[in-house]
Coordinates of C-alpha atoms in Angstrom, one line a residue:
X586 CA 113.6 110.5 101.2
X587 CA 114.7 114.3 101.0
X588 CA 111.4 116.8 100.3
X589 CA 112.9 120.3 98.6
X590 CA 110.0 122.3 97.5
X591 CA 111.8 124.4 95.4
X592 CA 109.4 127.3 96.6
X593 CA 111.3 130.4 94.8
X594 CA 112.3 133.6 96.9
X595 CA 110.8 136.9 96.7
X596 CA 107.0 138.0 97.5
X597 CA 104.1 135.5 96.6
X598 CA 103.2 137.7 93.8
X599 CA 106.9 137.3 92.1
X600 CA 107.5 133.9 93.0
X601 CA 106.4 132.4 89.5
X602 CA 108.1 134.9 87.4
X603 CA 111.5 134.5 89.6
X604 CA 111.1 130.8 89.2
X605 CA 110.6 131.3 85.3
X606 CA 113.6 133.7 85.1
X607 CA 116.1 131.5 87.1
X608 CA 115.4 127.9 85.1
X609 CA 117.6 126.9 82.9
X610 CA 116.8 126.9 79.6
X611 CA 117.2 124.3 76.3
X612 CA 117.3 126.0 73.0
X613 CA 114.8 125.5 70.3
X614 CA 117.3 123.6 68.4
X615 CA 118.3 121.2 71.2
X616 CA 114.6 120.2 72.5
X617 CA 114.0 118.1 69.5
X618 CA 116.7 115.7 70.8
X619 CA 114.7 114.9 73.8
X620 CA 111.8 112.5 74.2
X621 CA 109.1 113.2 76.9
X622 CA 106.8 110.1 78.0
X623 CA 103.4 111.2 78.9
X624 CA 100.5 108.7 80.7
X625 CA 97.4 110.0 80.6
X626 CA 95.3 112.0 78.0
X627 CA 92.6 113.7 80.2
X628 CA 92.9 117.6 80.5
X629 CA 96.4 117.5 82.3
X630 CA 98.2 115.0 79.6
X631 CA 96.5 116.4 76.6
X632 CA 97.5 120.2 77.1
X633 CA 100.8 119.0 78.4
X634 CA 101.4 117.1 75.0
X635 CA 100.1 120.0 72.9
X636 CA 102.3 122.3 74.5
X637 CA 105.5 120.1 74.1
X638 CA 104.6 119.1 71.0
X639 CA 104.5 122.6 69.8
X640 CA 107.7 123.8 71.8
X641 CA 109.6 121.1 69.6
X642 CA 110.0 118.3 72.2
X643 CA 109.3 114.5 70.8
X644 CA 106.4 113.3 73.0
X645 CA 105.6 109.7 73.4
X646 CA 101.6 109.7 74.5
X647 CA 99.6 107.2 76.1
X648 CA 96.0 106.6 76.6
X649 CA 94.4 103.7 78.5
X650 CA 91.4 104.0 76.3
X651 CA 90.7 103.7 72.5
X652 CA 90.5 107.8 72.0
X653 CA 91.8 110.4 74.6
X654 CA 88.1 111.6 74.2
X655 CA 87.0 109.4 76.3
X656 CA 89.2 110.3 79.3
X657 CA 87.2 111.0 82.2
X658 CA 88.1 114.7 82.0
X659 CA 84.8 115.0 79.6
X660 CA 82.7 114.0 82.8
X661 CA 83.2 117.4 84.7
X662 CA 80.3 119.1 84.3
X663 CA 80.0 122.4 86.2
X664 CA 82.5 124.9 85.1
X665 CA 86.7 126.2 85.6
X666 CA 87.5 128.9 87.8
X667 CA 89.3 132.3 86.8
X668 CA 89.7 135.5 88.3
X669 CA 89.0 137.4 85.4
X670 CA 86.4 139.5 87.2
X671 CA 84.0 140.5 84.0
X672 CA 81.1 140.6 86.7
X673 CA 82.8 143.5 88.4
X674 CA 81.8 142.1 91.9
X675 CA 85.2 142.4 93.5
X676 CA 87.1 139.4 92.5
X677 CA 91.0 139.3 92.1
X678 CA 93.7 136.8 91.8
X679 CA 94.4 137.6 95.5
X680 CA 91.0 136.5 96.3
X681 CA 90.9 133.4 93.8
X682 CA 94.2 132.4 96.0
X683 CA 92.5 133.2 99.2
X684 CA 89.4 131.2 98.3
X685 CA 91.2 128.0 97.6
X686 CA 93.9 128.2 100.6
X687 CA 90.9 128.6 102.7
X688 CA 88.7 126.4 100.8
X689 CA 91.3 123.4 101.3
X690 CA 91.6 124.0 105.2
X691 CA 94.7 125.9 104.8
X692 CA 96.8 122.8 104.1
X693 CA 97.8 123.5 100.8
X694 CA 101.5 125.3 99.8
X695 CA 100.5 129.1 99.6
X696 CA 103.1 129.3 96.6
X697 CA 101.4 126.5 94.4
X698 CA 98.1 128.0 95.1
X699 CA 98.8 131.7 94.4
X700 CA 100.6 130.4 91.2
X701 CA 97.5 128.7 90.1
X702 CA 95.4 131.8 90.8
X703 CA 97.9 133.5 88.7
X704 CA 97.9 131.5 85.5
X705 CA 93.9 130.9 85.4
X706 CA 93.1 134.0 83.7
X707 CA 95.7 133.1 80.7
X708 CA 93.9 129.3 80.5
X709 CA 90.6 131.2 79.5
X710 CA 91.9 133.0 77.0
X711 CA 93.8 129.9 75.6
X712 CA 90.7 128.1 75.7
X713 CA 88.9 131.0 74.1
X714 CA 91.1 131.1 71.4
X715 CA 91.0 127.3 70.8
X716 CA 87.0 127.6 69.9
X717 CA 85.5 126.2 73.4
X718 CA 82.2 127.4 73.3
X719 CA 81.6 129.1 76.5
X720 CA 78.4 130.1 77.5
X721 CA 77.8 133.9 76.8
X722 CA 75.6 136.7 78.0
X723 CA 73.7 138.4 75.8
X724 CA 76.2 141.2 74.6
X725 CA 78.5 138.6 73.9
X726 CA 80.9 138.7 76.7
X727 CA 81.7 135.4 78.6
X728 CA 79.5 134.4 81.0
X729 CA 80.2 133.7 85.1
X730 CA 78.4 131.6 87.9
X731 CA 78.9 131.1 91.2
X732 CA 80.5 127.6 92.7
X733 CA 80.6 126.4 96.4
X734 CA 83.0 128.2 98.6
X735 CA 83.2 131.7 97.1
X736 CA 80.8 135.2 97.0
X737 CA 81.9 136.0 93.5
X738 CA 80.7 134.8 90.2
X739 CA 84.1 133.0 88.5
X740 CA 83.1 130.3 87.2
X741 CA 83.2 130.1 83.1
X742 CA 81.2 126.9 81.8
X743 CA 79.3 125.3 78.6
X744 CA 76.1 124.4 79.7
X745 CA 76.7 121.2 82.0
X746 CA 79.6 119.8 79.2
X747 CA 82.6 121.9 80.5
X748 CA 85.1 119.3 81.0
X749 CA 83.6 117.8 77.7
X750 CA 84.5 121.2 75.7
X751 CA 87.7 122.0 77.5
X752 CA 88.8 118.5 76.4
X753 CA 87.9 118.6 72.9
X754 CA 89.9 121.9 72.5
X755 CA 93.3 120.3 74.2
X756 CA 92.5 117.3 71.8
X757 CA 92.4 119.5 69.1
X758 CA 95.6 121.0 69.7
X759 CA 97.1 117.6 70.8
X760 CA 95.9 116.1 67.5
X761 CA 97.7 118.8 65.6
X762 CA 101.2 117.7 67.2
X763 CA 100.2 114.4 66.4
X764 CA 100.0 115.6 62.6
X765 CA 102.9 117.7 62.7
X766 CA 104.9 114.0 64.2
X767 CA 105.8 115.8 67.6
X768 CA 103.3 113.6 69.5
X769 CA 103.3 110.1 68.9
X770 CA 100.2 108.5 70.1
X771 CA 99.8 104.8 71.9
X772 CA 96.3 103.8 72.4
X773 CA 95.1 100.6 74.8
X774 CA 98.4 101.0 76.8
X775 CA 98.2 100.8 80.7
X776 CA 101.1 101.6 82.2
X777 CA 102.3 98.9 84.5
X778 CA 105.6 100.6 86.1
X779 CA 108.1 102.9 85.9
X780 CA 111.9 102.2 85.0
X781 CA 114.6 103.4 87.1
X782 CA 117.9 103.4 85.8
X783 CA 120.7 104.9 88.2
X784 CA 118.0 106.4 90.8
X785 CA 116.4 108.3 87.5
X786 CA 113.0 107.9 85.8
X787 CA 114.0 106.4 82.3
X788 CA 111.1 105.2 80.8
X789 CA 107.9 102.7 81.3
X790 CA 106.5 99.3 80.9
X791 CA 103.0 99.1 79.8
X792 CA 100.4 96.0 78.7
X793 CA 99.1 96.5 75.3
X794 CA 95.1 95.8 76.2
X795 CA 94.6 94.5 72.7
X796 CA 97.3 92.1 72.2
X797 CA 98.0 91.4 75.7
X798 CA 101.5 92.2 75.0
X799 CA 104.3 93.8 77.8
X800 CA 105.7 96.7 75.8
X801 CA 108.6 99.1 77.1
X802 CA 109.4 103.0 76.4
X803 CA 112.3 104.9 76.8
X804 CA 112.6 109.0 77.5
X805 CA 114.4 111.5 78.7
X806 CA 111.7 112.2 81.5
X807 CA 108.2 110.7 82.6
X808 CA 105.0 112.7 83.2
X809 CA 102.1 110.9 85.2
X810 CA 98.8 112.5 84.3
X811 CA 96.8 109.7 85.1
X812 CA 93.8 111.1 87.5
X813 CA 92.7 110.1 90.8
X814 CA 92.4 107.0 93.1
X815 CA 88.7 107.7 94.2
X816 CA 87.4 104.1 92.9
X817 CA 89.1 102.7 95.8
X818 CA 85.5 103.2 97.5
X819 CA 84.2 100.6 94.5
X820 CA 81.2 103.3 94.2
X821 CA 82.2 106.8 93.0
X822 CA 81.5 109.1 90.3
X823 CA 85.1 108.2 88.6
X824 CA 85.0 106.2 85.5
X825 CA 84.9 102.8 85.9
X826 CA 88.5 102.5 84.2
X827 CA 89.9 105.1 86.6
X828 CA 92.6 103.8 88.8
X829 CA 95.5 104.3 91.2
X830 CA 98.0 101.8 89.4
X831 CA 100.3 104.4 87.9
X832 CA 100.7 106.4 90.8
X833 CA 101.1 103.5 92.9
X834 CA 103.6 101.6 90.8
X835 CA 105.6 105.0 90.9
X836 CA 105.4 105.1 94.7
X837 CA 107.1 101.7 94.7
X838 CA 109.5 102.9 92.7
X839 CA 110.7 105.6 95.0
X840 CA 108.2 108.4 94.6
X841 CA 106.5 109.7 97.9
X842 CA 102.6 109.6 97.9
X843 CA 101.1 112.9 99.6
X844 CA 98.0 112.8 102.2
X845 CA 96.5 109.9 100.9
X846 CA 93.5 110.5 103.1
X847 CA 92.2 113.5 101.5
X848 CA 89.3 112.2 99.8
X849 CA 86.7 114.5 98.5
X850 CA 83.0 113.5 99.1
X851 CA 80.7 115.4 96.5
X852 CA 77.4 116.6 97.9
X853 CA 75.0 116.5 94.6
X854 CA 75.2 112.9 93.5
X855 CA 72.3 110.7 92.2
X856 CA 71.6 108.4 95.7
X857 CA 72.6 104.7 95.5
X858 CA 69.6 102.5 94.0
X859 CA 70.9 99.1 94.1
X860 CA 73.0 96.6 95.5
X861 CA 74.6 95.8 92.1
X862 CA 75.4 99.4 91.3
X863 CA 78.6 99.9 89.7
X864 CA 79.4 103.2 89.5
X865 CA 77.4 106.8 91.0
X866 CA 76.4 110.0 88.7
X867 CA 77.5 113.4 89.5
X868 CA 74.8 116.3 89.4
X869 CA 76.6 119.4 88.5
X870 CA 77.5 121.7 92.0
X871 CA 76.4 124.5 89.7
X872 CA 73.0 123.3 90.4
X873 CA 72.9 124.6 93.5
X874 CA 72.9 127.9 92.3
X875 CA 69.4 127.7 91.5
X876 CA 68.4 124.4 93.3
X877 CA 67.5 124.8 97.0
X878 CA 68.4 122.2 99.5
X879 CA 65.9 121.0 101.8
X880 CA 64.4 118.0 104.1
X881 CA 61.2 117.4 106.3
X882 CA 61.4 118.9 109.4
X883 CA 59.9 116.3 111.2
X884 CA 62.1 112.8 111.1
X885 CA 60.8 110.0 109.3
X886 CA 58.3 112.1 107.1
X887 CA 57.5 109.7 104.3
X888 CA 55.1 112.2 102.3
X889 CA 55.8 113.3 98.6
X890 CA 57.6 116.4 98.4
X891 CA 54.6 118.3 97.0
X892 CA 52.5 117.5 100.0
X893 CA 55.0 118.9 102.2
X894 CA 54.3 122.8 103.0
X895 CA 56.6 125.2 103.2
X896 CA 56.5 125.7 107.4
X897 CA 57.3 121.9 107.4
X898 CA 60.5 122.1 105.4
X899 CA 64.2 122.4 106.8
X900 CA 66.3 124.6 104.0
X901 CA 69.4 123.5 106.8
X902 CA 72.2 125.2 104.6
X903 CA 70.3 128.3 104.1
X904 CA 69.6 128.3 107.9
X905 CA 73.0 127.1 109.2
X906 CA 75.3 129.6 106.8
X907 CA 73.1 132.5 105.8
X908 CA 76.5 133.9 103.9
X909 CA 76.8 131.2 101.6
X910 CA 73.8 129.4 102.1
X911 CA 73.4 126.5 99.3
X912 CA 76.9 127.3 98.1
X913 CA 79.0 126.4 101.1
X914 CA 81.8 124.2 100.0
X915 CA 81.6 120.5 99.2
X916 CA 82.9 119.4 102.5
X917 CA 80.5 121.4 104.7
X918 CA 77.2 120.4 102.4
X919 CA 78.2 117.1 102.3
X920 CA 78.8 116.6 106.4
X921 CA 75.4 118.5 106.4
X922 CA 73.3 116.1 104.2
X923 CA 74.9 112.9 106.1
X924 CA 73.9 114.3 109.4
X925 CA 70.3 115.3 108.3
X926 CA 70.1 111.8 106.8
X927 CA 71.6 109.9 110.1
X928 CA 69.0 111.8 112.3
X929 CA 66.0 110.4 110.2
X930 CA 64.9 113.6 107.9
X931 CA 66.8 112.0 104.8
X932 CA 64.1 111.4 101.8
X933 CA 63.8 108.5 99.2
X934 CA 63.5 104.6 100.0
X935 CA 66.5 104.6 101.6
X936 CA 66.3 107.4 103.8
X937 CA 69.7 108.5 102.3
X938 CA 68.7 111.7 100.0
X939 CA 67.8 115.1 100.4
X940 CA 66.0 117.0 98.0
X941 CA 67.7 119.8 95.4
X942 CA 64.6 121.9 94.7
X943 CA 64.2 124.3 91.5
X944 CA 60.5 125.3 92.1
X945 CA 61.7 128.4 93.4
X946 CA 63.9 129.5 90.6
X947 CA 61.3 128.2 87.8
X948 CA 58.8 130.5 89.3
X949 CA 61.2 133.2 89.5
X950 CA 62.7 133.1 86.1
X951 CA 60.8 130.8 83.8
X952 CA 61.4 126.8 82.7
X953 CA 62.9 127.8 79.7
X954 CA 65.9 130.0 81.3
X955 CA 66.3 127.1 83.6
X956 CA 66.8 124.7 81.0
X957 CA 68.9 126.5 79.0
X958 CA 71.3 126.7 82.0
X959 CA 71.1 123.1 83.3
X960 CA 69.3 121.2 80.2
X961 CA 71.4 118.6 79.9
X962 CA 71.8 118.0 83.8
X963 CA 68.0 117.6 84.1
X964 CA 67.7 115.1 80.8
X965 CA 70.4 112.8 82.9
X966 CA 68.7 113.2 85.6
X967 CA 65.5 112.1 84.5
X968 CA 67.0 109.3 82.1
X969 CA 68.5 107.7 85.2
X970 CA 66.2 108.2 87.6
X971 CA 62.9 108.3 85.9
X972 CA 61.8 111.6 87.4
X973 CA 61.6 115.3 85.8
X974 CA 63.5 118.1 88.2
X975 CA 61.4 120.5 86.3
X976 CA 58.0 119.1 87.7
X977 CA 59.4 117.6 91.5
X978 CA 62.8 117.9 93.3
X979 CA 66.2 115.8 92.5
X980 CA 67.2 113.7 95.3
X981 CA 70.8 114.0 96.1
X982 CA 73.3 112.1 98.4
X983 CA 77.3 112.8 98.8
X984 CA 79.6 110.6 97.0
X985 CA 83.3 109.9 96.4
X986 CA 84.4 112.3 93.8
X987 CA 88.0 113.7 93.7
X988 CA 91.1 113.0 95.7
X989 CA 93.3 115.6 96.7
X990 CA 96.0 113.4 98.0
X991 CA 98.3 112.3 95.3
X992 CA 102.2 111.8 94.6
X993 CA 104.1 114.4 96.3
X994 CA 105.6 116.9 93.7
X995 CA 108.0 120.1 94.5
X996 CA 107.0 123.9 92.7
X997 CA 108.6 122.6 89.6
X998 CA 105.8 119.6 89.3
X999 CA 108.6 116.8 90.2
X1000 CA 108.1 114.0 92.4
X1001 CA 110.8 112.8 94.8
X1002 CA 112.0 110.3 91.9
X1003 CA 114.3 112.2 89.6
X1004 CA 112.9 112.8 86.4
X1005 CA 109.2 111.9 87.0
X1006 CA 106.9 114.4 87.0
X1007 CA 102.8 114.1 88.3
X1008 CA 100.7 116.5 86.8
X1009 CA 96.9 117.3 87.4
X1010 CA 94.7 115.1 90.0
X1011 CA 97.6 112.3 90.4
X1012 CA 99.7 114.7 92.5
X1013 CA 98.7 116.5 95.7
X1014 CA 99.9 119.7 95.2
X1015 CA 97.2 122.8 94.7
X1016 CA 93.8 121.7 96.7
X1017 CA 95.0 121.2 100.3
X1018 CA 92.0 118.9 102.3
X1019 CA 89.4 119.9 99.9
X1020 CA 88.8 121.1 96.4
X1021 CA 86.5 124.0 95.7
X1022 CA 84.2 123.2 92.6
X1023 CA 85.4 124.3 89.0
X1024 CA 89.0 124.3 90.6
X1025 CA 90.3 120.8 89.1
X1026 CA 89.7 121.6 85.9
X1027 CA 92.0 124.9 86.4
X1028 CA 94.5 122.6 87.5
X1029 CA 94.6 120.2 85.1
X1030 CA 94.9 122.8 82.2
X1031 CA 97.4 125.1 84.4
X1032 CA 99.9 122.2 84.7
X1033 CA 99.7 121.1 81.3
X1034 CA 99.6 124.1 79.5
X1035 CA 101.6 126.8 81.7
X1036 CA 103.7 125.0 84.4
X1037 CA 105.3 122.0 83.1
X1038 CA 106.4 123.4 80.1
X1039 CA 108.3 125.8 82.0
X1040 CA 109.8 123.8 84.7
X1041 CA 110.5 120.4 82.6
X1042 CA 113.0 122.3 80.7
X1043 CA 114.9 123.2 83.7
X1044 CA 115.6 119.5 84.4
X1045 CA 116.2 118.6 80.7
X1046 CA 118.8 121.2 80.7
X1047 CA 120.6 118.9 82.7
X1048 CA 120.3 115.7 81.2
X1049 CA 122.4 115.1 78.1
X1050 CA 120.4 114.8 74.9
X1051 CA 121.8 111.2 73.8
X1052 CA 119.4 108.9 71.7
X1053 CA 117.5 106.8 74.3
X1054 CA 116.8 103.3 74.0
X1055 CA 115.3 100.3 76.3
X1056 CA 118.6 98.2 76.4
X1057 CA 119.4 98.8 80.0
X1058 CA 118.9 95.7 81.8
X1059 CA 116.2 97.7 84.2
X1060 CA 113.7 97.5 81.5
X1061 CA 114.0 93.6 81.4
X1062 CA 113.8 93.1 85.2
X1063 CA 110.7 95.6 85.0
X1064 CA 109.4 93.8 81.9
X1065 CA 109.7 90.4 84.1
X1066 CA 108.1 91.4 87.1
X1067 CA 105.2 92.7 85.3
X1068 CA 104.7 89.3 83.6
X1069 CA 105.0 87.6 87.2
X1070 CA 102.3 89.5 88.3
X1071 CA 100.2 88.6 85.7
X1072 CA 101.0 84.9 86.0
X1073 CA 100.1 85.4 90.2
X1074 CA 96.8 87.2 89.3
X1075 CA 96.1 84.0 87.1
X1076 CA 97.3 81.3 88.9
X1077 CA 93.8 80.3 90.8
X1078 CA 92.2 80.2 87.7
X1079 CA 94.6 77.4 86.0
X1080 CA 94.5 75.7 88.8
X1081 CA 90.7 75.4 89.4
X1082 CA 91.4 77.1 92.8
X1083 CA 89.1 80.4 91.9
X1084 CA 86.4 81.0 93.6
X1085 CA 85.3 84.7 93.4
X1086 CA 85.3 87.2 90.9
X1087 CA 87.3 90.3 90.9
X1088 CA 84.4 92.7 91.3
X1089 CA 83.3 90.5 94.7
X1090 CA 86.6 92.0 96.4
X1091 CA 86.5 95.5 95.2
X1092 CA 83.0 95.7 96.5
X1093 CA 84.1 94.3 99.8
X1094 CA 87.0 96.4 100.0
X1095 CA 84.8 99.9 99.1
X1096 CA 82.2 98.9 102.0
X1097 CA 85.0 98.6 103.9
X1098 CA 86.3 102.0 103.1
X1099 CA 83.0 103.6 102.9
X1100 CA 82.1 102.6 106.3
X1101 CA 85.6 103.4 108.3
X1102 CA 87.2 105.7 105.9
X1103 CA 84.0 108.0 104.4
X1104 CA 82.6 111.1 105.2
X1105 CA 83.3 110.4 109.0
X1106 CA 86.3 108.6 110.5
X1107 CA 87.6 107.8 113.9
X1108 CA 90.2 105.8 115.4
X1109 CA 88.2 102.7 115.8
X1110 CA 87.2 102.4 112.7
X1111 CA 90.2 103.1 111.0
X1112 CA 91.8 100.6 113.1
X1113 CA 89.5 98.0 112.1
X1114 CA 90.0 99.0 108.4
X1115 CA 93.9 98.4 108.8
X1116 CA 93.1 95.0 110.4
X1117 CA 90.5 94.4 107.9
X1118 CA 92.1 95.1 104.4
X1119 CA 95.0 92.9 104.7
X1120 CA 92.4 90.0 105.3
X1121 CA 90.6 91.1 102.2
X1122 CA 94.2 91.2 100.1
X1123 CA 95.1 87.6 101.5
X1124 CA 91.6 86.5 100.2
X1125 CA 91.8 88.5 97.1
X1126 CA 95.3 86.6 96.3
X1127 CA 93.8 82.9 97.5
X1128 CA 90.7 83.0 95.9
X1129 CA 90.1 85.1 92.8
X1130 CA 89.5 83.8 89.7
X1131 CA 90.4 85.7 86.2
X1132 CA 89.3 83.9 82.8
X1133 CA 91.3 83.9 79.9
X1134 CA 94.8 84.5 79.7
X1135 CA 97.2 87.4 79.4
X1136 CA 97.9 87.0 75.9
X1137 CA 94.9 88.6 74.7
X1138 CA 92.1 91.4 75.3
X1139 CA 91.3 90.5 78.8
X1140 CA 89.4 93.1 80.6
X1141 CA 88.8 90.6 83.5
X1142 CA 92.6 90.6 83.5
X1143 CA 93.0 94.6 83.6
X1144 CA 90.1 94.7 86.4
X1145 CA 92.2 91.9 88.4
X1146 CA 95.6 94.5 88.4
X1147 CA 94.0 97.5 89.5
X1148 CA 92.2 95.9 92.7
X1149 CA 95.2 94.3 93.6
X1150 CA 96.9 97.9 93.7
X1151 CA 94.1 99.2 95.1
X1152 CA 94.1 96.3 98.2
X1153 CA 97.5 97.8 98.6
X1154 CA 97.0 101.6 98.6
X1155 CA 93.7 101.2 101.1
X1156 CA 95.9 100.1 103.5
X1157 CA 98.4 103.2 103.2
X1158 CA 94.8 105.5 103.0
X1159 CA 93.6 104.2 106.3
X1160 CA 97.1 104.5 107.9
X1161 CA 97.4 108.1 106.8
X1162 CA 93.9 109.1 108.2
X1163 CA 94.7 107.4 111.4
X1164 CA 98.2 109.4 111.8
X1165 CA 96.0 113.0 111.4
X1166 CA 94.5 113.3 114.1
X1167 CA 92.6 116.3 113.2
X1168 CA 89.6 117.3 111.0
X1169 CA 90.2 119.2 107.8
X1170 CA 88.2 119.6 104.7
X1171 CA 87.2 116.5 103.7
X1172 CA 89.4 114.5 106.4
X1173 CA 86.5 114.5 109.2
X1174 CA 87.6 112.9 112.7
X1175 CA 84.8 112.2 115.1
X1176 CA 87.3 113.1 117.7
X1177 CA 87.9 116.6 116.0
X1178 CA 85.2 118.8 116.0
X1179 CA 83.4 122.1 117.2
X1180 CA 80.6 122.5 119.2
X1181 CA 79.0 123.4 116.1
X1182 CA 79.9 119.9 114.5
X1183 CA 82.6 121.6 112.1
X1184 CA 85.9 120.3 111.1
X1185 CA 88.5 121.4 114.2
X1186 CA 91.7 121.7 112.7
X1187 CA 95.1 120.8 114.7
X1188 CA 97.4 123.6 113.1
X1189 CA 100.2 123.3 116.1
X1190 CA 100.5 119.4 115.2
X1191 CA 99.4 118.9 111.9
X1192 CA 100.1 122.0 109.7
X1193 CA 101.9 119.6 107.1
X1194 CA 102.0 117.7 104.2
X1195 CA 102.3 114.3 105.0
X1196 CA 104.3 112.2 102.4
X1197 CA 104.9 108.1 102.8
X1198 CA 107.9 106.2 101.5
X1199 CA 107.6 102.7 100.7
X1200 CA 109.8 100.6 102.5
X1201 CA 109.3 97.1 101.0
X1202 CA 106.3 94.3 100.7
X1203 CA 106.9 93.5 104.2
X1204 CA 107.9 96.7 106.0
X1205 CA 105.6 99.5 107.2
X1206 CA 105.8 102.5 105.1
X1207 CA 107.6 105.8 106.7
X1208 CA 105.7 109.2 106.9
X1209 CA 107.6 112.3 106.2
X1210 CA 106.6 115.7 106.7
X1211 CA 106.5 119.1 104.9
X1212 CA 106.1 121.7 106.7
X1213 CA 103.2 124.3 105.7
X1214 CA 104.2 128.1 106.3
X1215 CA 101.8 130.7 105.7
X1216 CA 103.5 134.5 105.2
X1217 CA 100.2 135.8 103.4
X1218 CA 97.0 134.4 104.8
X1219 CA 96.4 133.4 108.3
X1220 CA 94.7 130.2 109.2
X1221 CA 91.6 130.4 110.8
X1222 CA 88.5 128.3 111.7
X1223 CA 86.5 128.1 108.3
X1224 CA 83.3 129.9 108.6
X1225 CA 80.8 130.5 105.9
X1226 CA 78.1 131.4 108.0

């Protein structure tokens, strides 16, 4: 496996311009001869489909849901970053770049992050033109608010529904191209394999989730925009359908998987409330603008929040990080919440919670003002917990949210498999070891609207624009492999041996991952996970029951295939975490921390991207390293004090 990042020459601020100028071009008359497959219809996939269709390419777009409007991007709440500096508080493209690199604990490429900061302003202009209803100041200008990891207000928002509103903008642009005949939509399809012909990605095989039919599609290039792998932990803030399958199958076809151990734990989630809960609910980080985080100073204090006087409360983030206070980055806030709960200061029935209190903000600004900012979030919390945040504090606790690892891509967003691109959360490129809040929407739209449309032409200009078909034997081989996998998943039911449900094994895997590869990790726990995961995998294949058949709508079969991939992927995640003997961002090794219990990096030995290459079912994967070179910032111990 060769890792060529293709980072352009020249000063940092000129690299993206140099890349675009040096790229080969496809003339407008020829674009209509090319077919591009896009898998995933969230922000990254929908924006890419809309833009490529507008440019004249023919796009085949695959959606796992019944409508792209159900993509998990709608769940994003708090906002999207851009360096517009409307507040006049000192923001700039370079400051956004620096905050993002620092927030990622100096484990991302400078060139990629700077490009992200550069195009962020274009995203806002694009979305305003589409009619996205961003919040506005009294005079009509776009409003901004602060988010963790920054000391400026750069986050544009639409109450607590920013992801939904941005997705509707991208969806509208995409559907315009569907109506124009440039984008062909395939709903309720799940990608099962990438088809590789002569070493190049030339199509996909997918399952029609309604009929069960295995279908094959060809194209001149394939783009994955399928999101992250947080559901490997079973309980996460991700949608139930979010999975690793598309990325994992691409990995098995030759696409390197980078930094799988980089998982973000979001500090502001509704705590677990029962053994049979299937997912967790996020409360936007934007709430920490006005909510104050605290716990009782006395360990084991079970009094109601209203009965605990001010002098007996520990506003620990404000105490430990006076410069940033409650707006420290997510990894820092999450670890501190865990530390407080582990020391016996947690609240709630389980003791696994801290307070997020709006009393001071309501007293200062009035309840009406706070509800205008966060009303739908307050309603969501009250509906789930049966408690009114306007009258008593929210209870929150960290939960798995976003994954910074993903398929390795170069500066052009191409994976190590020629012809295969990865955009949005399913690539590794922009966030390093930790994602700052309001950066995910920024990356998804940047990749889809402003990066991929430029870089994919550079590749397609080298591909002969002949009509594509699925006649190659590689397509038939892939279809047969998928059918064999389906038969294998259902064999226990047919033989009467199946004893346990898919969820039983997924829940068991999630517990192993959370306990040993969650907010804090150590060598002993990771080795235990690496030992235990293959055992769960063997038990799964021996005892899982999948009712029904493969020739129909079968949600149990869908989940079984995804969990089977999680059971393989989890082992790679744990191996990557064990190999990275440092703490950085969301990857916190207990053996590597400062005296103040902060993450302690080892830049001398681990300033690199770890890229894993698949070597076969019975062989260990091989790790390759892409060195990270910093010419414009100096990696330093992160401090938010």
